[in-house]
GROMACS .gro file of C-alpha atoms in nm:
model
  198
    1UNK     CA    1   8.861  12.478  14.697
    2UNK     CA    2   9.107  12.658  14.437
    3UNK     CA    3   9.401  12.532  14.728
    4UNK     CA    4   9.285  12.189  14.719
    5UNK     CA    5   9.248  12.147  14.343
    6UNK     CA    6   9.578  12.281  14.339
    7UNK     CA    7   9.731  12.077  14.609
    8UNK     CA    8   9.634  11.806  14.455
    9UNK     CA    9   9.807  11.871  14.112
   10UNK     CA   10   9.581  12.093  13.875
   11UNK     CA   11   9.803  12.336  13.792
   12UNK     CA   12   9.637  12.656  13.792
   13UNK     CA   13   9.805  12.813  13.431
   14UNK     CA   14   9.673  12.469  13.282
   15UNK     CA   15   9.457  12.556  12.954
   16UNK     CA   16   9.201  12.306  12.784
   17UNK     CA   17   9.419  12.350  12.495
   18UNK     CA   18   9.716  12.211  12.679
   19UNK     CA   19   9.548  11.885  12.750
   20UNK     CA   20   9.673  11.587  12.484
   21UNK     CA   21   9.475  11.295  12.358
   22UNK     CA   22   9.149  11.387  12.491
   23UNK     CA   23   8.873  11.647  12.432
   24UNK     CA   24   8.713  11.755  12.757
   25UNK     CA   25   8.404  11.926  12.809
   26UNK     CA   26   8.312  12.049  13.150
   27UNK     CA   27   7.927  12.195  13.257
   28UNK     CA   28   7.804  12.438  13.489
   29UNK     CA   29   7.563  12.627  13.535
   30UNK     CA   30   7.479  12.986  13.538
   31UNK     CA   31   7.228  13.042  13.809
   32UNK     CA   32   7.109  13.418  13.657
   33UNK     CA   33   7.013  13.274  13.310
   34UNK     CA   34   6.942  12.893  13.414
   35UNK     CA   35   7.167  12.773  13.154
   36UNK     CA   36   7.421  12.553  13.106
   37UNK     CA   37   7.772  12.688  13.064
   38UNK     CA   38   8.048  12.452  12.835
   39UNK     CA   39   8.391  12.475  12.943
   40UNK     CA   40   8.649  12.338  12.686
   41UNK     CA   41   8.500  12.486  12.403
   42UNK     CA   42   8.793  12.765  12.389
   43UNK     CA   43   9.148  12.617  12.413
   44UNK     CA   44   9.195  12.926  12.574
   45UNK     CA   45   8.970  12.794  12.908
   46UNK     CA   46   9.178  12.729  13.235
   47UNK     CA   47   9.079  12.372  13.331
   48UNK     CA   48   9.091  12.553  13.700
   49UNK     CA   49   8.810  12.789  13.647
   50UNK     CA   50   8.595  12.519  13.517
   51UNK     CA   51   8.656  12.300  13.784
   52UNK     CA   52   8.560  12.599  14.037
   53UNK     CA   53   8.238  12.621  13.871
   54UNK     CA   54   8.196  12.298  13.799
   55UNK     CA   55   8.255  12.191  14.238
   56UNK     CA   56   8.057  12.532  14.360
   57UNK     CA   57   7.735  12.293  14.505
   58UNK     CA   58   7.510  12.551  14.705
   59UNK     CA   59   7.489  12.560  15.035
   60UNK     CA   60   7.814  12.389  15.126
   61UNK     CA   61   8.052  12.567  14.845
   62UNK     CA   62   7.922  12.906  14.718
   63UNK     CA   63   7.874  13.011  14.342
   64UNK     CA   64   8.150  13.132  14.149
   65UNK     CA   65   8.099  13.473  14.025
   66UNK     CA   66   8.260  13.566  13.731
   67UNK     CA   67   8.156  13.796  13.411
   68UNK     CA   68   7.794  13.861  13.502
   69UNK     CA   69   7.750  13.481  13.598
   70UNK     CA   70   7.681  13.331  13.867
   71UNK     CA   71   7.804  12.967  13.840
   72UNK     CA   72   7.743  12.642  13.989
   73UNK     CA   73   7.797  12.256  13.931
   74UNK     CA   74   7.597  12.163  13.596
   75UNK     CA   75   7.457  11.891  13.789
   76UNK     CA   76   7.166  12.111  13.897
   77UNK     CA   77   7.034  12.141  13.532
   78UNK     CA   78   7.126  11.840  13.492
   79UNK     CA   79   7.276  11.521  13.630
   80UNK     CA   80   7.369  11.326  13.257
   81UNK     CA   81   7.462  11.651  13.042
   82UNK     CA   82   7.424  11.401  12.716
   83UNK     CA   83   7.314  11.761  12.528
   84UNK     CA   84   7.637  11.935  12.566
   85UNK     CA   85   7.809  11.622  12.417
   86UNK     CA   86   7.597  11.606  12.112
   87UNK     CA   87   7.591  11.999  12.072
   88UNK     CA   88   7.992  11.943  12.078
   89UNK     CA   89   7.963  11.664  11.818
   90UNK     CA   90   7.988  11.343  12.019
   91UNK     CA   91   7.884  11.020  11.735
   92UNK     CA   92   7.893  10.784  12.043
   93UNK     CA   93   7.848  10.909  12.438
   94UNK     CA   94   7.921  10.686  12.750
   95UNK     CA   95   7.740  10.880  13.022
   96UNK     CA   96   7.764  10.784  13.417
   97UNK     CA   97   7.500  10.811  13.610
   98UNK     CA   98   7.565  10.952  13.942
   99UNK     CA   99   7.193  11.023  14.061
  100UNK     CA  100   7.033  10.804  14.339
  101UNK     CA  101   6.694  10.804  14.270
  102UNK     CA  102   6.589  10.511  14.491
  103UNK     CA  103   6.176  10.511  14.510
  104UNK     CA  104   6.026  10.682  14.821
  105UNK     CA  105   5.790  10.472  14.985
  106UNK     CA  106   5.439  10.627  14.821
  107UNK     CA  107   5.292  10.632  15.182
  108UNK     CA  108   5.626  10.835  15.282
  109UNK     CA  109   5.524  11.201  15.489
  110UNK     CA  110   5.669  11.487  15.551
  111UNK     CA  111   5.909  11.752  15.381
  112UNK     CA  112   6.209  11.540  15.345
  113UNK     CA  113   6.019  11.242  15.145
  114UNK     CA  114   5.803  11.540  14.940
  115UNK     CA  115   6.163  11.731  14.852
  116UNK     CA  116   6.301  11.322  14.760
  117UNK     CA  117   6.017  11.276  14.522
  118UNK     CA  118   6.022  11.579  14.356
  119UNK     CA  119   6.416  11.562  14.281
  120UNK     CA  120   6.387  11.190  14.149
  121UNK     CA  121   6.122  11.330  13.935
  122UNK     CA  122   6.279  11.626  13.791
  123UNK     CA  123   6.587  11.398  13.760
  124UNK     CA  124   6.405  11.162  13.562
  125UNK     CA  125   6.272  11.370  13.340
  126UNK     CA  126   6.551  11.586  13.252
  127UNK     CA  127   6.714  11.246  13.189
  128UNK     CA  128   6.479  11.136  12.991
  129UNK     CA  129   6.468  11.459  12.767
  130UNK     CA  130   6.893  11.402  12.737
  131UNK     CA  131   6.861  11.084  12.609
  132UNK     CA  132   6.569  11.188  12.352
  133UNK     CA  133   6.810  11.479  12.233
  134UNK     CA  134   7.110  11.162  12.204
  135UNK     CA  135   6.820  10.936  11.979
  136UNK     CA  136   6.711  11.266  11.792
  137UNK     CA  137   7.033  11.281  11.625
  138UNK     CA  138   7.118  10.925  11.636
  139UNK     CA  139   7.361  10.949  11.870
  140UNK     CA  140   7.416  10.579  12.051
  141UNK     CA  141   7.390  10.634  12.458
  142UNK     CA  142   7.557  10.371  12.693
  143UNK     CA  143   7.452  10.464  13.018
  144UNK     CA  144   7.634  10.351  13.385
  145UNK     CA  145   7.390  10.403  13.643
  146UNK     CA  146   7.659  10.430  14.005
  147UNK     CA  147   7.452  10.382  14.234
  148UNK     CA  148   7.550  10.268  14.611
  149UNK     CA  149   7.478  10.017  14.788
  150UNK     CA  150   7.326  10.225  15.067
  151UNK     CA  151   7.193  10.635  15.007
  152UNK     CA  152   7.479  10.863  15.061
  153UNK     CA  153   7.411  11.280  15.117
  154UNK     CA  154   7.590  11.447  14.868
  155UNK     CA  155   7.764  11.698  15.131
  156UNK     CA  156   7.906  11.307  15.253
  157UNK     CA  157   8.318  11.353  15.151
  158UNK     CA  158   8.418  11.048  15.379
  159UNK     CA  159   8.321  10.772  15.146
  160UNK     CA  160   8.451  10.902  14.874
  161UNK     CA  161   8.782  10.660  14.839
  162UNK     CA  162   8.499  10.357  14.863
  163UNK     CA  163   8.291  10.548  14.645
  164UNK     CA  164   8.498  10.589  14.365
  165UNK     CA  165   8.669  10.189  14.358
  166UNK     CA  166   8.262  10.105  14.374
  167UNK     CA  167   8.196  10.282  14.059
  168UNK     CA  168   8.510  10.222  13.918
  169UNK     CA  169   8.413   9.845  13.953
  170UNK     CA  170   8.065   9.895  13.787
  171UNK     CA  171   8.227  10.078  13.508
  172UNK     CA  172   8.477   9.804  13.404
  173UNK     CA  173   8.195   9.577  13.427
  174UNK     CA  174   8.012   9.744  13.215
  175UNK     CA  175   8.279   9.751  12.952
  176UNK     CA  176   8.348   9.401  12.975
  177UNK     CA  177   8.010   9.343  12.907
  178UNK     CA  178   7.971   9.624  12.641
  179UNK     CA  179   8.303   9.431  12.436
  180UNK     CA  180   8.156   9.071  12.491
  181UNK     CA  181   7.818   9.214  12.306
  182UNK     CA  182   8.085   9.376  12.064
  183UNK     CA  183   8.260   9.057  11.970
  184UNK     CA  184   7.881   8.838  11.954
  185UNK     CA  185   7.762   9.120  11.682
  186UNK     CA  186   8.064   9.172  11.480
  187UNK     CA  187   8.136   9.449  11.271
  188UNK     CA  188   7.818   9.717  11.295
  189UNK     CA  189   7.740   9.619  11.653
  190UNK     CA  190   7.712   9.993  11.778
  191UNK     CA  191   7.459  10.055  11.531
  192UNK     CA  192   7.245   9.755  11.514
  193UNK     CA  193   7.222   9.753  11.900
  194UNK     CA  194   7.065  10.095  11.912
  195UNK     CA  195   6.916  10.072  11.617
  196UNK     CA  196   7.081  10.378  11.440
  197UNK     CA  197   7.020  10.397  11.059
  198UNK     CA  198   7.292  10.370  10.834
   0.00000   0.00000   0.00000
C-alpha cells in the first residue's frame, strides 16, 4: 500500500502542516482501545501514516501497528465521523455518505442476510448518534448519501474509476441544489434551514 500511495504522488516526507488552504482531518481507528484516532491534529503528522491507517480494512489489508496501536480505517467505528469534525471545531460539516445500507428483504435467511442486517443497523445508529452530536452543538449537517446504482463489495477495486465520476456527479448535484436553496433564502439561509439559533 505505502508503494502505491507513493506511486501515485503522496510524497512520503509530506506533513499535515505542509498542506495550504485546507485543514484536513483523517480517522482511524485503534482496534486495542476501540477508539477513534484524529490525524491532522499535529502539523507534525505525515499525511502517509494516516493514510496507512486510514486504508488498513481487515481481512484484505492488515492493521497498522504503530505505538501500542493497532490501527485500522475509521470507517469501522464509524462510516460519517461528523464527531471528529465538531470536536475539531467544524461551524458547518458536509459529510458523504459512503454506506450502502439497502433493506434486506425481512423474510431474507441465512448468515449473509443476518451479518447485512446487523451492519445496516449498527450503521444507522452510529449515524444517527453523529448527527445528534452535529445538532447538540448546533452544528448544520448536509449530508450526500453515494450510493450505487447496484451493491458493490467493498474488497470490489475495479469500479472504482465509475465509482468515483458517480459520486462525483451526486455531489455537484447536491451543491447545485444546496446554492439554488441559498439564493431562494437569502442572507441567514444556513441557519434558518436547520433551524440553528442565533
Amino acid at each position: 500500500m505505502r508503494s502505491y500511495f507513493i506511486a501515485h504522488g503522496l510524497a512520503p516526507e509530506l506533513r499535515f502542516g505542509d498542506l495550504q488552504g485546507v485543514r484536513l482531518i483523517i480517522v482511524a481507528a485503534d482496534l486495542n482501545c476501540g477508539c477513534p484516532v484524529l490525524y491532522g491534529t499535529d502539523p507534525q503528522h505525515l499525511v502517509l501514516d494516516a493514510v496507512l491507517a486510514s486504508a488498513a480494512l481487515p481481512p484484505w489489508v492488515p492493521p497498522i501497528e504503530r505505538d501500542g496501536q493497532l490501527l485500522i480505517d475509521g470507517g469501522l467505528i464509524s462510516n460519517l465521523p461528523v464527531e471528529p469534525a465538531v470536536t475539531q471545531g467544524a461551524t458547518e460539516i458536509i459529510a458523504l455518505d459512503l454506506a450502502d445500507q439497502r433493506e434486506i428483504p425481512a423474510e431474507a435467511r441465512g448468515w449473509l442476510p443476518l451479518l447485512s442486517k446487523l451492519r445496516n443497523m449498527a450503521e444507522r445508529r452510529q449515524t444517527e448518534l453523529e448527527l445528534e452530536v452535529a445538532a447538540a452543538r448546533s452544528v448544520p449537517v448536509r449530508r450526500v448519501e453515494l450510493q450505487c446504482v447496484s451493491p458493490v463489495a467493498v474488497w470490489d477495486f475495479e469500479r472504482a474509476d465509475e465509482l468515483i465520476s458517480r459520486g462525483y456527479e451526486i455531489t455537484r448535484r447536491s451543491i447545485d441544489s444546496w446554492q439554488r436553496e441559498r439564493r431562494a433564502l437569502g442572507p441567514g439561509w444556513l441557519r434558518r434551514l436547520f433551524k440553528v439559533p442565533n
